[in-house]
Amino acid sequence: MCSYCGCDSIEVIGRFMSEHVEIINVTGELRAAVRSGEVGRLASARAAVSDLLWPHTVAEEAGLFRVMARDEVYADHIATLCGEHEILAVLLSELTPGDGAAMARFEDALRDHIDKEDNGLFPAAAIALDGPDWIEVHDTTPHAHDGSEPHVHSHDDVHAHSASEADHSPGTIGPTLCTARQG
């Protein structure tokens, strides 16, 4: 996590960075589940990662990525990050009990992706975006809520009741910037 520029004091960036920490932490159980070779344990751990990761990526894409991609300076980098969201979906789906190499590929890709956001995109956003841009990011970023059943919704109240209800297979994470670019 970036700690040198203060970008984490911007509400949405601070939220995304905190979610990154949560995702990395739950990935530890995923690693242990893969190593255990137990199918049920892997399924449970994969669901726990998915329930954090996919609402997070949808929120990034719907708000911050969409606003930043309008600037040609950031458009290619945003496209790369969008592609990495899709790659993470594939890598997560390919995990099988006992396959430590597949787990290493997923975890390396996840950590590399988070590093690009925490130490690249987020500090750049803190410098590049102005007041109206941040208002737009806030207004278009689906909310995260604490509670027993995680859910994501935008201001128009269109949402899945839980992250596990949504189809998170590659290319189907919703009408976000990244999926719109593929269409």
mmCIF file of C-alpha atoms in Angstrom:
data_model
loop_
_atom_site.group_PDB
_atom_site.id
_atom_site.type_symbol
_atom_site.label_atom_id
_atom_site.label_comp_id
_atom_site.label_asym_id
_atom_site.label_seq_id
_atom_site.Cartn_x
_atom_site.Cartn_y
_atom_site.Cartn_z
ATOM 1 C CA MET A 1 0.000 0.000 0.000
ATOM 2 C CA CYS A 2 1.217 3.474 -0.872
ATOM 3 C CA SER A 3 1.975 5.470 2.239
ATOM 4 C CA TYR A 4 4.067 8.290 0.875
ATOM 5 C CA CYS A 5 1.711 10.652 -0.940
ATOM 6 C CA GLY A 6 -1.408 10.725 1.212
ATOM 7 C CA CYS A 7 -3.713 9.619 -1.609
ATOM 8 C CA ASP A 8 -5.303 7.157 0.811
ATOM 9 C CA SER A 9 -6.912 10.159 2.526
ATOM 10 C CA ILE A 10 -9.163 10.535 -0.530
ATOM 11 C CA GLU A 11 -12.249 8.556 0.486
ATOM 12 C CA VAL A 12 -12.603 6.261 -2.523
ATOM 13 C CA ILE A 13 -8.863 5.586 -2.797
ATOM 14 C CA GLY A 14 -8.612 4.864 0.922
ATOM 15 C CA ARG A 15 -11.516 2.453 0.534
ATOM 16 C CA PHE A 16 -9.892 0.679 -2.425
ATOM 17 C CA MET A 17 -6.569 0.389 -0.582
ATOM 18 C CA SER A 18 -8.287 -1.049 2.496
ATOM 19 C CA GLU A 19 -10.113 -3.532 0.277
ATOM 20 C CA HIS A 20 -6.768 -4.533 -1.243
ATOM 21 C CA VAL A 21 -5.511 -5.415 2.234
ATOM 22 C CA GLU A 22 -8.668 -7.454 2.926
ATOM 23 C CA ILE A 23 -8.311 -9.300 -0.391
ATOM 24 C CA ILE A 24 -4.651 -10.123 0.264
ATOM 25 C CA ASN A 25 -5.509 -11.330 3.767
ATOM 26 C CA VAL A 26 -8.257 -13.696 2.579
ATOM 27 C CA THR A 27 -5.901 -14.951 -0.137
ATOM 28 C CA GLY A 28 -3.844 -16.523 2.653
ATOM 29 C CA GLU A 29 -6.718 -18.903 3.405
ATOM 30 C CA LEU A 30 -7.068 -19.583 -0.322
ATOM 31 C CA ARG A 31 -3.397 -20.563 -0.471
ATOM 32 C CA ALA A 32 -3.845 -22.877 2.534
ATOM 33 C CA ALA A 33 -6.971 -24.392 0.959
ATOM 34 C CA VAL A 34 -5.160 -25.131 -2.309
ATOM 35 C CA ARG A 35 -2.276 -26.664 -0.390
ATOM 36 C CA SER A 36 -4.663 -28.816 1.708
ATOM 37 C CA GLY A 37 -6.014 -30.577 -1.365
ATOM 38 C CA GLU A 38 -9.555 -30.431 0.060
ATOM 39 C CA VAL A 39 -12.189 -29.642 -2.578
ATOM 40 C CA GLY A 40 -14.713 -28.187 -0.119
ATOM 41 C CA ARG A 41 -12.159 -26.010 1.611
ATOM 42 C CA LEU A 42 -10.973 -24.670 -1.750
ATOM 43 C CA ALA A 43 -14.542 -23.906 -2.849
ATOM 44 C CA SER A 44 -15.200 -21.998 0.367
ATOM 45 C CA ALA A 45 -11.934 -20.050 0.173
ATOM 46 C CA ARG A 46 -12.466 -19.242 -3.518
ATOM 47 C CA ALA A 47 -15.955 -17.906 -2.695
ATOM 48 C CA ALA A 48 -14.503 -15.747 0.089
ATOM 49 C CA VAL A 49 -11.969 -14.214 -2.308
ATOM 50 C CA SER A 50 -14.608 -13.766 -5.006
ATOM 51 C CA ASP A 51 -17.022 -12.072 -2.604
ATOM 52 C CA LEU A 52 -14.375 -9.413 -1.936
ATOM 53 C CA LEU A 53 -12.588 -9.205 -5.277
ATOM 54 C CA TRP A 54 -15.419 -8.846 -7.786
ATOM 55 C CA PRO A 55 -17.427 -6.094 -6.092
ATOM 56 C CA HIS A 56 -14.103 -4.298 -5.655
ATOM 57 C CA THR A 57 -13.148 -4.524 -9.339
ATOM 58 C CA VAL A 58 -16.637 -3.481 -10.437
ATOM 59 C CA ALA A 59 -16.420 -0.429 -8.174
ATOM 60 C CA GLU A 60 -12.984 0.541 -9.504
ATOM 61 C CA GLU A 61 -14.095 0.187 -13.114
ATOM 62 C CA ALA A 62 -17.417 1.995 -12.720
ATOM 63 C CA GLY A 63 -15.961 5.079 -11.056
ATOM 64 C CA LEU A 64 -12.246 5.830 -10.942
ATOM 65 C CA PHE A 65 -11.224 3.872 -14.041
ATOM 66 C CA ARG A 66 -14.011 5.398 -16.143
ATOM 67 C CA VAL A 67 -13.088 8.957 -15.183
ATOM 68 C CA MET A 68 -9.329 8.469 -15.553
ATOM 69 C CA ALA A 69 -9.611 6.656 -18.903
ATOM 70 C CA ARG A 70 -10.926 9.834 -20.519
ATOM 71 C CA ASP A 71 -7.415 11.253 -20.255
ATOM 72 C CA GLU A 72 -5.227 9.763 -22.999
ATOM 73 C CA VAL A 73 -2.279 9.822 -20.597
ATOM 74 C CA TYR A 74 -3.987 7.104 -18.516
ATOM 75 C CA ALA A 75 -6.163 5.300 -21.075
ATOM 76 C CA ASP A 76 -3.662 2.559 -21.962
ATOM 77 C CA HIS A 77 -2.798 1.928 -18.318
ATOM 78 C CA ILE A 78 -6.501 1.662 -17.451
ATOM 79 C CA ALA A 79 -6.971 -0.798 -20.334
ATOM 80 C CA THR A 80 -4.117 -2.894 -18.911
ATOM 81 C CA LEU A 81 -5.681 -2.877 -15.443
ATOM 82 C CA CYS A 82 -9.052 -3.874 -16.920
ATOM 83 C CA GLY A 83 -7.391 -6.776 -18.705
ATOM 84 C CA GLU A 84 -5.774 -7.819 -15.451
ATOM 85 C CA HIS A 85 -9.185 -7.930 -13.757
ATOM 86 C CA GLU A 86 -10.236 -10.449 -16.406
ATOM 87 C CA ILE A 87 -7.001 -12.437 -16.015
ATOM 88 C CA LEU A 88 -7.538 -12.614 -12.250
ATOM 89 C CA ALA A 89 -11.021 -14.048 -12.855
ATOM 90 C CA VAL A 90 -9.569 -16.762 -15.075
ATOM 91 C CA LEU A 91 -6.695 -17.566 -12.714
ATOM 92 C CA LEU A 92 -9.051 -17.806 -9.732
ATOM 93 C CA SER A 93 -11.368 -20.138 -11.638
ATOM 94 C CA GLU A 94 -8.446 -22.394 -12.630
ATOM 95 C CA LEU A 95 -7.339 -23.161 -9.072
ATOM 96 C CA THR A 96 -7.527 -26.842 -8.171
ATOM 97 C CA PRO A 97 -6.753 -28.686 -4.935
ATOM 98 C CA GLY A 98 -3.037 -29.272 -4.549
ATOM 99 C CA ASP A 99 -1.961 -27.107 -7.509
ATOM 100 C CA GLY A 100 0.515 -24.783 -5.848
ATOM 101 C CA ALA A 101 1.812 -23.513 -9.190
ATOM 102 C CA ALA A 102 -1.651 -22.247 -10.187
ATOM 103 C CA MET A 103 -2.011 -20.601 -6.779
ATOM 104 C CA ALA A 104 1.362 -18.901 -7.191
ATOM 105 C CA ARG A 105 0.298 -17.557 -10.606
ATOM 106 C CA PHE A 106 -2.926 -16.158 -9.137
ATOM 107 C CA GLU A 107 -1.241 -14.627 -6.105
ATOM 108 C CA ASP A 108 1.628 -13.125 -8.118
ATOM 109 C CA ALA A 109 -0.828 -11.606 -10.611
ATOM 110 C CA LEU A 110 -2.994 -10.257 -7.782
ATOM 111 C CA ARG A 111 -0.092 -8.677 -5.897
ATOM 112 C CA ASP A 112 1.374 -7.189 -9.087
ATOM 113 C CA HIS A 113 -2.016 -5.735 -10.014
ATOM 114 C CA ILE A 114 -2.554 -4.242 -6.565
ATOM 115 C CA ASP A 115 0.932 -2.715 -6.667
ATOM 116 C CA LYS A 116 0.128 -1.027 -10.002
ATOM 117 C CA GLU A 117 -2.960 0.534 -8.459
ATOM 118 C CA ASP A 118 -1.653 1.422 -4.992
ATOM 119 C CA ASN A 119 1.704 2.773 -6.157
ATOM 120 C CA GLY A 120 0.805 3.974 -9.633
ATOM 121 C CA LEU A 121 -2.795 4.744 -10.515
ATOM 122 C CA PHE A 122 -3.999 5.956 -7.135
ATOM 123 C CA PRO A 123 -1.190 8.497 -6.561
ATOM 124 C CA ALA A 124 -1.604 9.636 -10.186
ATOM 125 C CA ALA A 125 -5.338 10.096 -9.629
ATOM 126 C CA ALA A 126 -4.675 12.228 -6.559
ATOM 127 C CA ILE A 127 -2.672 14.598 -8.741
ATOM 128 C CA ALA A 128 -4.602 14.407 -12.022
ATOM 129 C CA LEU A 129 -8.225 14.678 -10.917
ATOM 130 C CA ASP A 130 -9.893 17.847 -9.716
ATOM 131 C CA GLY A 131 -13.038 18.574 -7.689
ATOM 132 C CA PRO A 132 -15.668 17.821 -10.368
ATOM 133 C CA ASP A 133 -13.790 14.649 -11.336
ATOM 134 C CA TRP A 134 -13.831 13.403 -7.737
ATOM 135 C CA ILE A 135 -17.531 14.185 -7.444
ATOM 136 C CA GLU A 136 -18.123 12.084 -10.565
ATOM 137 C CA VAL A 137 -15.934 9.262 -9.229
ATOM 138 C CA HIS A 138 -17.896 9.303 -5.979
ATOM 139 C CA ASP A 139 -21.267 9.429 -7.736
ATOM 140 C CA THR A 140 -20.471 6.545 -10.101
ATOM 141 C CA THR A 141 -18.617 4.230 -7.708
ATOM 142 C CA PRO A 142 -20.867 1.510 -6.288
ATOM 143 C CA HIS A 143 -21.024 1.655 -2.520
ATOM 144 C CA ALA A 144 -19.526 -0.914 -0.192
ATOM 145 C CA HIS A 145 -21.467 -1.647 2.962
ATOM 146 C CA ASP A 146 -20.588 -3.417 6.141
ATOM 147 C CA GLY A 147 -23.109 -6.047 7.085
ATOM 148 C CA SER A 148 -23.890 -9.697 7.055
ATOM 149 C CA GLU A 149 -24.660 -9.839 3.349
ATOM 150 C CA PRO A 150 -22.242 -7.914 1.126
ATOM 151 C CA HIS A 151 -23.736 -6.074 -1.805
ATOM 152 C CA VAL A 152 -22.847 -3.418 -4.272
ATOM 153 C CA HIS A 153 -25.123 -0.787 -5.724
ATOM 154 C CA SER A 154 -24.877 2.415 -7.653
ATOM 155 C CA HIS A 155 -26.995 5.503 -7.129
ATOM 156 C CA ASP A 156 -29.639 4.111 -9.483
ATOM 157 C CA ASP A 157 -30.065 1.174 -7.047
ATOM 158 C CA VAL A 158 -29.353 -1.561 -9.607
ATOM 159 C CA HIS A 159 -27.471 -4.308 -7.784
ATOM 160 C CA ALA A 160 -27.097 -7.932 -6.915
ATOM 161 C CA HIS A 161 -28.126 -8.716 -3.353
ATOM 162 C CA SER A 162 -24.811 -10.442 -2.753
ATOM 163 C CA ALA A 163 -21.540 -10.735 -4.565
ATOM 164 C CA SER A 164 -22.078 -14.460 -4.985
ATOM 165 C CA GLU A 165 -25.350 -13.859 -6.896
ATOM 166 C CA ALA A 166 -23.589 -12.014 -9.683
ATOM 167 C CA ASP A 167 -21.991 -13.821 -12.629
ATOM 168 C CA HIS A 168 -18.277 -13.129 -12.235
ATOM 169 C CA SER A 169 -16.984 -15.202 -15.103
ATOM 170 C CA PRO A 170 -14.639 -13.382 -17.487
ATOM 171 C CA GLY A 171 -16.424 -10.752 -19.517
ATOM 172 C CA THR A 172 -19.580 -10.813 -17.386
ATOM 173 C CA ILE A 173 -18.802 -8.656 -14.376
ATOM 174 C CA GLY A 174 -21.373 -6.083 -15.392
ATOM 175 C CA PRO A 175 -21.726 -2.927 -17.432
ATOM 176 C CA THR A 176 -18.416 -1.405 -16.425
ATOM 177 C CA LEU A 177 -15.812 0.506 -18.361
ATOM 178 C CA CYS A 178 -13.777 -2.624 -18.963
ATOM 179 C CA THR A 179 -16.602 -4.729 -20.353
ATOM 180 C CA ALA A 180 -17.844 -1.796 -22.435
ATOM 181 C CA ARG A 181 -14.398 -1.511 -24.063
ATOM 182 C CA GLN A 182 -14.569 -5.181 -25.077
ATOM 183 C CA GLY A 183 -17.991 -4.806 -26.739
#
